[in-house]
PDB file of C-alpha atoms in Angstrom:
ATOM      1  CA  MET A  16     -16.169  -7.772 -39.966  1.00 44.00           C
ATOM      2  CA  LYS A  17     -16.446  -4.077 -39.021  1.00 48.00           C
ATOM      3  CA  ASN A  18     -15.837  -4.974 -35.248  1.00 51.00           C
ATOM      4  CA  ASP A  19     -12.672  -7.152 -35.884  1.00 54.00           C
ATOM      5  CA  LYS A  20     -11.582  -3.911 -38.187  1.00 54.00           C
ATOM      6  CA  MET A  21     -11.889  -1.851 -35.178  1.00 58.00           C
ATOM      7  CA  LYS A  22     -10.447  -3.883 -32.900  1.00 59.00           C
ATOM      8  CA  ASN A  23      -7.329  -4.491 -34.972  1.00 69.00           C
ATOM      9  CA  GLN A  24      -7.366  -0.389 -35.064  1.00 80.00           C
ATOM     10  CA  TYR A  25      -5.798  -0.355 -31.533  1.00 88.00           C
ATOM     11  CA  ARG A  26      -2.993  -2.393 -29.572  1.00 90.00           C
ATOM     12  CA  VAL A  27      -4.082  -3.382 -26.243  1.00 93.00           C
ATOM     13  CA  ASN A  28      -2.240  -4.687 -23.267  1.00 93.00           C
ATOM     14  CA  GLU A  29       0.547  -7.072 -24.278  1.00 92.00           C
ATOM     15  CA  GLN A  30       0.240  -5.865 -27.912  1.00 93.00           C
ATOM     16  CA  ILE A  31       1.959  -2.797 -26.725  1.00 93.00           C
ATOM     17  CA  ARG A  32       5.769  -3.499 -27.192  1.00 91.00           C
ATOM     18  CA  VAL A  33       7.344  -0.084 -26.685  1.00 93.00           C
ATOM     19  CA  ARG A  34       9.685   0.373 -23.925  1.00 94.00           C
ATOM     20  CA  GLU A  35       7.598   3.384 -22.528  1.00 95.00           C
ATOM     21  CA  VAL A  36       4.321   5.002 -22.806  1.00 95.00           C
ATOM     22  CA  ARG A  37       2.688   8.175 -21.871  1.00 95.00           C
ATOM     23  CA  VAL A  38      -0.483   7.292 -19.912  1.00 94.00           C
ATOM     24  CA  VAL A  39      -3.002  10.275 -20.076  1.00 91.00           C
ATOM     25  CA  SER A  40      -6.116  10.630 -17.532  1.00 85.00           C
ATOM     26  CA  ASP A  41      -8.245  13.113 -16.236  1.00 81.00           C
ATOM     27  CA  ALA A  42      -5.477  13.875 -13.642  1.00 80.00           C
ATOM     28  CA  GLY A  43      -2.927  14.710 -16.497  1.00 85.00           C
ATOM     29  CA  ALA A  44      -0.206  12.441 -18.079  1.00 90.00           C
ATOM     30  CA  GLU A  45       2.878  10.533 -16.862  1.00 91.00           C
ATOM     31  CA  VAL A  46       5.600   8.888 -19.050  1.00 94.00           C
ATOM     32  CA  MET A  47       6.288   5.530 -17.519  1.00 95.00           C
ATOM     33  CA  PRO A  48       7.733   1.976 -18.422  1.00 95.00           C
ATOM     34  CA  THR A  49       5.292   0.080 -20.341  1.00 94.00           C
ATOM     35  CA  ARG A  50       5.244  -2.731 -17.822  1.00 95.00           C
ATOM     36  CA  LYS A  51       4.312  -0.247 -14.980  1.00 94.00           C
ATOM     37  CA  ALA A  52       1.349   0.994 -17.057  1.00 94.00           C
ATOM     38  CA  LEU A  53       0.255  -2.387 -17.699  1.00 95.00           C
ATOM     39  CA  ASP A  54       0.338  -3.251 -14.031  1.00 95.00           C
ATOM     40  CA  LEU A  55      -1.938   0.089 -13.305  1.00 93.00           C
ATOM     41  CA  ALA A  56      -4.398  -1.242 -15.725  1.00 94.00           C
ATOM     42  CA  ARG A  57      -4.216  -4.584 -14.195  1.00 94.00           C
ATOM     43  CA  GLN A  58      -4.772  -3.326 -10.694  1.00 93.00           C
ATOM     44  CA  GLN A  59      -7.810  -0.943 -11.865  1.00 92.00           C
ATOM     45  CA  GLY A  60      -9.349  -4.131 -13.810  1.00 92.00           C
ATOM     46  CA  MET A  61      -8.926  -2.137 -17.166  1.00 93.00           C
ATOM     47  CA  ASP A  62      -6.995  -2.114 -20.046  1.00 94.00           C
ATOM     48  CA  LEU A  63      -4.118  -0.214 -21.462  1.00 94.00           C
ATOM     49  CA  VAL A  64      -5.159   0.912 -24.978  1.00 93.00           C
ATOM     50  CA  GLU A  65      -2.734   2.661 -27.397  1.00 94.00           C
ATOM     51  CA  ILE A  66      -4.559   5.506 -28.786  1.00 89.00           C
ATOM     52  CA  SER A  67      -1.777   7.576 -30.348  1.00 90.00           C
ATOM     53  CA  PRO A  68       0.813   5.108 -31.604  1.00 91.00           C
ATOM     54  CA  ASN A  69       3.082   7.791 -33.525  1.00 89.00           C
ATOM     55  CA  ALA A  70       3.354  10.150 -30.837  1.00 90.00           C
ATOM     56  CA  GLN A  71       6.958   9.895 -29.049  1.00 91.00           C
ATOM     57  CA  PRO A  72       6.446   8.047 -26.596  1.00 93.00           C
ATOM     58  CA  PRO A  73       3.047   6.378 -27.707  1.00 93.00           C
ATOM     59  CA  VAL A  74      -0.045   7.696 -25.829  1.00 95.00           C
ATOM     60  CA  CYS A  75      -2.104   5.138 -23.978  1.00 95.00           C
ATOM     61  CA  ARG A  76      -5.195   5.295 -21.868  1.00 93.00           C
ATOM     62  CA  VAL A  77      -6.160   2.936 -19.126  1.00 94.00           C
ATOM     63  CA  ILE A  78      -9.711   2.163 -19.818  1.00 92.00           C
ATOM     64  CA  ASP A  79     -12.311  -0.765 -20.333  1.00 92.00           C
ATOM     65  CA  TYR A  80     -11.615  -1.667 -23.785  1.00 92.00           C
ATOM     66  CA  SER A  81     -14.952  -3.219 -24.538  1.00 90.00           C
ATOM     67  CA  LYS A  82     -16.617   0.007 -23.439  1.00 90.00           C
ATOM     68  CA  PHE A  83     -14.278   2.108 -25.503  1.00 89.00           C
ATOM     69  CA  LEU A  84     -15.132   0.348 -28.697  1.00 89.00           C
ATOM     70  CA  TYR A  85     -18.825   0.374 -28.106  1.00 89.00           C
ATOM     71  CA  GLN A  86     -18.734   4.143 -27.424  1.00 89.00           C
ATOM     72  CA  GLN A  87     -16.328   4.398 -30.880  1.00 86.00           C
ATOM     73  CA  LYS A  88     -18.926   2.671 -32.920  1.00 88.00           C
ATOM     74  CA  LYS A  89     -21.864   4.318 -31.351  1.00 88.00           C
ATOM     75  CA  ARG A  90     -20.145   7.648 -32.301  1.00 86.00           C
ATOM     76  CA  GLN A  91     -19.530   6.537 -35.902  1.00 84.00           C
ATOM     77  CA  LYS A  92     -23.223   5.653 -36.310  1.00 81.00           C
ATOM     78  CA  GLU A  93     -24.293   8.980 -34.870  1.00 79.00           C
ATOM     79  CA  LEU A  94     -21.900  10.852 -37.295  1.00 76.00           C
ATOM     80  CA  LYS A  95     -23.443   8.461 -40.402  1.00 73.00           C
ATOM     81  CA  GLN A  96     -27.059   9.384 -39.245  1.00 66.00           C
ATOM     82  CA  LYS A  97     -26.173  12.978 -39.387  1.00 63.00           C
ATOM     83  CA  GLN A  98     -24.954  12.856 -42.920  1.00 62.00           C
ATOM     84  CA  VAL A  99     -27.295  13.693 -45.637  1.00 57.00           C
ATOM     85  CA  LYS A 100     -27.148  11.667 -48.528  1.00 66.00           C
ATOM     86  CA  GLN A 101     -27.807  14.315 -51.408  1.00 71.00           C
ATOM     87  CA  GLU A 102     -29.537  13.070 -54.658  1.00 84.00           C
ATOM     88  CA  VAL A 103     -30.442  14.813 -57.964  1.00 90.00           C
ATOM     89  CA  LYS A 104     -34.372  14.577 -58.465  1.00 93.00           C
ATOM     90  CA  GLU A 105     -35.545  15.107 -61.995  1.00 94.00           C
ATOM     91  CA  ILE A 106     -38.907  17.270 -62.941  1.00 94.00           C
ATOM     92  CA  ARG A 107     -39.920  16.986 -66.723  1.00 93.00           C
ATOM     93  CA  PHE A 108     -42.023  19.484 -68.529  1.00 92.00           C
ATOM     94  CA  GLY A 109     -43.501  19.790 -71.743  1.00 86.00           C
ATOM     95  CA  PRO A 110     -43.122  23.147 -73.676  1.00 80.00           C
ATOM     96  CA  GLN A 111     -46.809  23.950 -72.969  1.00 82.00           C
ATOM     97  CA  THR A 112     -47.370  22.588 -69.574  1.00 86.00           C
ATOM     98  CA  ASP A 113     -50.844  23.532 -68.229  1.00 89.00           C
ATOM     99  CA  GLU A 114     -50.976  25.265 -64.975  1.00 92.00           C
ATOM    100  CA  HIS A 115     -52.340  22.280 -62.883  1.00 92.00           C
ATOM    101  CA  ASP A 116     -49.346  20.208 -63.815  1.00 92.00           C
ATOM    102  CA  TYR A 117     -47.068  23.031 -63.143  1.00 93.00           C
ATOM    103  CA  GLN A 118     -48.311  23.491 -59.815  1.00 94.00           C
ATOM    104  CA  PHE A 119     -48.034  19.634 -58.874  1.00 93.00           C
ATOM    105  CA  LYS A 120     -44.432  19.658 -60.296  1.00 94.00           C
ATOM    106  CA  LEU A 121     -43.621  22.653 -58.363  1.00 94.00           C
ATOM    107  CA  LYS A 122     -44.699  21.044 -55.085  1.00 94.00           C
ATOM    108  CA  HIS A 123     -42.693  18.060 -55.523  1.00 94.00           C
ATOM    109  CA  ALA A 124     -39.740  20.463 -56.230  1.00 95.00           C
ATOM    110  CA  ILE A 125     -40.056  21.896 -52.950  1.00 94.00           C
ATOM    111  CA  GLU A 126     -40.345  18.753 -51.281  1.00 93.00           C
ATOM    112  CA  PHE A 127     -36.946  17.673 -52.970  1.00 93.00           C
ATOM    113  CA  LEU A 128     -35.423  20.869 -52.003  1.00 93.00           C
ATOM    114  CA  GLU A 129     -36.347  21.053 -48.492  1.00 91.00           C
ATOM    115  CA  GLU A 130     -34.922  17.195 -47.933  1.00 88.00           C
ATOM    116  CA  GLY A 131     -31.534  18.440 -49.183  1.00 88.00           C
ATOM    117  CA  ASN A 132     -31.790  17.152 -52.604  1.00 92.00           C
ATOM    118  CA  LYS A 133     -30.787  18.918 -56.021  1.00 93.00           C
ATOM    119  CA  VAL A 134     -33.311  19.353 -58.801  1.00 95.00           C
ATOM    120  CA  ARG A 135     -32.419  19.118 -62.319  1.00 94.00           C
ATOM    121  CA  ALA A 136     -35.695  20.663 -64.176  1.00 94.00           C
ATOM    122  CA  TYR A 137     -35.884  20.228 -68.039  1.00 93.00           C
ATOM    123  CA  VAL A 138     -38.143  20.792 -70.907  1.00 91.00           C
ATOM    124  CA  PHE A 139     -38.452  17.899 -73.467  1.00 89.00           C
ATOM    125  CA  PHE A 140     -38.969  19.118 -77.174  1.00 86.00           C
ATOM    126  CA  ARG A 141     -40.502  16.550 -79.024  1.00 81.00           C
ATOM    127  CA  GLY A 142     -40.406  16.772 -82.966  1.00 77.00           C
ATOM    128  CA  ARG A 143     -41.441  20.543 -84.071  1.00 74.00           C
ATOM    129  CA  SER A 144     -42.141  21.506 -80.732  1.00 67.00           C
ATOM    130  CA  ILE A 145     -38.450  22.743 -80.729  1.00 70.00           C
ATOM    131  CA  LEU A 146     -40.065  25.798 -82.231  1.00 73.00           C
ATOM    132  CA  PHE A 147     -41.249  26.616 -78.771  1.00 69.00           C
ATOM    133  CA  LYS A 148     -37.723  26.573 -76.957  1.00 80.00           C
ATOM    134  CA  GLU A 149     -38.465  30.217 -75.896  1.00 85.00           C
ATOM    135  CA  GLN A 150     -41.438  29.152 -74.185  1.00 86.00           C
ATOM    136  CA  GLY A 151     -39.670  26.255 -72.465  1.00 86.00           C
ATOM    137  CA  GLU A 152     -36.998  28.863 -71.456  1.00 89.00           C
ATOM    138  CA  VAL A 153     -39.710  31.206 -69.810  1.00 89.00           C
ATOM    139  CA  LEU A 154     -41.270  28.213 -68.027  1.00 91.00           C
ATOM    140  CA  LEU A 155     -38.254  27.228 -66.288  1.00 92.00           C
ATOM    141  CA  LEU A 156     -37.323  30.818 -65.381  1.00 92.00           C
ATOM    142  CA  ARG A 157     -40.605  31.110 -64.000  1.00 92.00           C
ATOM    143  CA  PHE A 158     -39.884  27.888 -62.187  1.00 94.00           C
ATOM    144  CA  ALA A 159     -36.579  29.090 -60.864  1.00 93.00           C
ATOM    145  CA  ASN A 160     -38.338  32.167 -59.632  1.00 93.00           C
ATOM    146  CA  ASP A 161     -40.915  30.273 -57.716  1.00 93.00           C
ATOM    147  CA  LEU A 162     -38.302  28.184 -55.891  1.00 93.00           C
ATOM    148  CA  GLU A 163     -36.076  30.999 -54.917  1.00 91.00           C
ATOM    149  CA  GLU A 164     -37.082  30.605 -51.204  1.00 92.00           C
ATOM    150  CA  TYR A 165     -35.891  26.923 -51.129  1.00 93.00           C
ATOM    151  CA  GLY A 166     -33.152  26.607 -53.943  1.00 93.00           C
ATOM    152  CA  LYS A 167     -30.352  28.613 -55.471  1.00 92.00           C
ATOM    153  CA  VAL A 168     -29.858  28.551 -59.228  1.00 92.00           C
ATOM    154  CA  GLU A 169     -26.740  26.576 -60.398  1.00 91.00           C
ATOM    155  CA  GLN A 170     -27.216  26.619 -64.014  1.00 89.00           C
ATOM    156  CA  LEU A 171     -29.717  28.842 -65.832  1.00 90.00           C
ATOM    157  CA  PRO A 172     -31.783  27.161 -68.571  1.00 90.00           C
ATOM    158  CA  LYS A 173     -29.707  25.634 -71.370  1.00 90.00           C
ATOM    159  CA  LEU A 174     -30.518  23.740 -74.375  1.00 88.00           C
ATOM    160  CA  GLU A 175     -28.852  20.303 -74.598  1.00 88.00           C
ATOM    161  CA  GLY A 176     -30.283  18.540 -77.750  1.00 86.00           C
ATOM    162  CA  LYS A 177     -33.896  18.087 -77.485  1.00 86.00           C
ATOM    163  CA  LYS A 178     -33.867  19.097 -73.601  1.00 90.00           C
ATOM    164  CA  MET A 179     -33.564  22.230 -71.963  1.00 91.00           C
ATOM    165  CA  PHE A 180     -31.986  22.111 -68.362  1.00 94.00           C
ATOM    166  CA  LEU A 181     -32.240  24.187 -65.290  1.00 94.00           C
ATOM    167  CA  TYR A 182     -30.265  23.167 -62.213  1.00 95.00           C
ATOM    168  CA  LEU A 183     -31.077  24.027 -58.431  1.00 94.00           C
ATOM    169  CA  ALA A 184     -29.249  23.276 -55.359  1.00 93.00           C
ATOM    170  CA  PRO A 185     -30.900  23.478 -51.950  1.00 92.00           C
ATOM    171  CA  LYS A 186     -30.383  26.730 -49.953  1.00 87.00           C
ATOM    172  CA  LYS A 187     -30.596  24.783 -46.433  1.00 70.00           C
ATOM    173  CA  ALA A 188     -28.959  21.519 -45.542  1.00 54.00           C
ATOM    174  CA  GLY A 189     -31.230  18.559 -45.748  1.00 47.00           C
ATOM    175  CA  VAL A 190     -33.831  18.038 -42.875  1.00 46.00           C
ATOM    176  CA  GLN A 191     -35.535  15.096 -41.728  1.00 45.00           C
ATOM    177  CA  LYS A 192     -38.925  14.406 -43.720  1.00 47.00           C
ATOM    178  CA  LYS A 193     -42.003  16.199 -42.188  1.00 49.00           C
ATOM    179  CA  SER A 194     -44.858  14.034 -40.709  1.00 48.00           C
ATOM    180  CA  GLN A 195     -47.527  13.051 -43.160  1.00 54.00           C
ATOM    181  CA  GLN A 196     -50.159  15.253 -41.346  1.00 55.00           C
ATOM    182  CA  LYS A 197     -48.057  18.335 -41.207  1.00 58.00           C
ATOM    183  CA  ARG A 198     -47.029  18.064 -45.028  1.00 60.00           C
ATOM    184  CA  ASP A 199     -50.876  17.629 -45.907  1.00 65.00           C
ATOM    185  CA  ASN A 200     -51.614  20.710 -43.831  1.00 65.00           C
ATOM    186  CA  GLU A 201     -48.893  22.375 -45.472  1.00 71.00           C
ATOM    187  CA  ARG A 202     -49.887  21.214 -48.792  1.00 69.00           C
ATOM    188  CA  ARG A 203     -53.504  22.425 -48.604  1.00 70.00           C
ATOM    189  CA  GLU A 204     -52.205  26.150 -47.540  1.00 74.00           C
ATOM    190  CA  ALA A 205     -49.985  25.964 -50.507  1.00 72.00           C
ATOM    191  CA  GLU A 206     -52.715  24.894 -52.788  1.00 72.00           C
ATOM    192  CA  ALA A 207     -54.832  27.663 -51.553  1.00 69.00           C
ATOM    193  CA  LYS A 208     -52.271  30.137 -52.160  1.00 72.00           C
ATOM    194  CA  GLU A 209     -51.264  28.843 -55.390  1.00 70.00           C
ATOM    195  CA  ALA A 210     -54.903  28.781 -56.527  1.00 69.00           C
ATOM    196  CA  ALA A 211     -55.225  32.677 -56.113  1.00 69.00           C
ATOM    197  CA  LYS A 212     -51.679  33.180 -57.557  1.00 67.00           C
ATOM    198  CA  ALA A 213     -52.486  30.851 -60.553  1.00 65.00           C
ATOM    199  CA  ALA A 214     -55.538  32.965 -61.152  1.00 64.00           C
ATOM    200  CA  GLN A 215     -53.480  36.148 -61.366  1.00 66.00           C
ATOM    201  CA  GLU A 216     -50.841  34.649 -63.311  1.00 62.00           C
ATOM    202  CA  GLU A 217     -53.544  33.384 -65.668  1.00 62.00           C
ATOM    203  CA  ALA A 218     -54.686  37.088 -66.342  1.00 58.00           C
ATOM    204  CA  ALA A 219     -51.183  38.219 -66.709  1.00 55.00           C
ATOM    205  CA  ALA A 220     -50.574  35.438 -69.282  1.00 54.00           C
ATOM    206  CA  LYS A 221     -53.481  36.967 -71.206  1.00 54.00           C
ATOM    207  CA  ASN A 222     -51.553  40.122 -71.660  1.00 52.00           C
ATOM    208  CA  GLY A 223     -48.626  38.342 -72.895  1.00 51.00           C
ATOM    209  CA  LEU A 224     -46.300  38.251 -69.746  1.00 44.00           C
ATOM    210  CA  PHE A 225     -45.032  34.799 -70.652  1.00 45.00           C
ATOM    211  CA  ALA A 226     -45.867  34.966 -74.060  1.00 46.00           C
ATOM    212  CA  ASN A 227     -42.307  35.108 -75.324  1.00 49.00           C
ATOM    213  CA  ALA A 228     -38.691  34.820 -74.172  1.00 48.00           C
ATOM    214  CA  LYS A 229     -38.506  38.582 -73.501  1.00 49.00           C
ATOM    215  CA  GLY A 230     -41.332  38.282 -70.855  1.00 49.00           C
ATOM    216  CA  GLY A 231     -38.741  36.241 -68.869  1.00 57.00           C
ATOM    217  CA  GLU A 232     -36.025  39.045 -69.010  1.00 59.00           C
ATOM    218  CA  ASP A 233     -37.157  40.566 -65.538  1.00 63.00           C
ATOM    219  CA  ILE A 234     -37.145  37.010 -63.871  1.00 61.00           C
ATOM    220  CA  LEU A 235     -33.701  36.310 -65.296  1.00 59.00           C
ATOM    221  CA  LYS A 236     -32.380  39.788 -64.265  1.00 62.00           C
ATOM    222  CA  LYS A 237     -33.570  39.067 -60.851  1.00 61.00           C
ATOM    223  CA  LEU A 238     -31.953  35.403 -60.664  1.00 61.00           C
ATOM    224  CA  GLN A 239     -28.756  36.730 -61.666  1.00 57.00           C
ATOM    225  CA  GLY A 240     -28.813  39.625 -59.242  1.00 59.00           C
ATOM    226  CA  ASP A 241     -29.390  37.147 -56.353  1.00 55.00           C
ATOM    227  CA  ASP A 242     -26.126  35.801 -57.140  1.00 53.00           C
TER     228      ASP A 242
END
């Protein structure tokens, strides 16, 4: 059906019923009677194809119509492959997510952003855990800060009902997924770095760096400054 639609997009040979046409070629363009243009196409074993019907007179080319359709179809397929389908990927946290779970979700968020997807991270407050909403806000601010190389903040943490949302968009256009081997190597390197970073953050947490929402002020200022 797609092929039929493409075929009907152009008038060919006897379907061209105007009195004269402008025939374009590598050598230039020439206005001539349509009958003469048809004879020229037959002499070359080609087709007369109307490529711009609204021009005055309509513009035609003498080409192999089957080959022309194939090239058009191939071009459309290539354009479609280049288009990146952007999705919104969700990352869920609890208000008191432990460090291991945090790093696991951070890794997935990096993958999502590198593939050109948006990320919607949220903290879900169950029951009385809503009392820890400030901790949830700081958690999301830290998440945004750790992802600043890969994504930009579209919306800072905002409480909606029992969920606090953070929206991130990729900084770069989506790219083809990396090979599993390369991803495994990068994952091991990242885990080694994160282990050292986690130790430093754990020590900092003991000093109250992320104990309350005030601890997230510096990160918030930094994120707003980037915009």
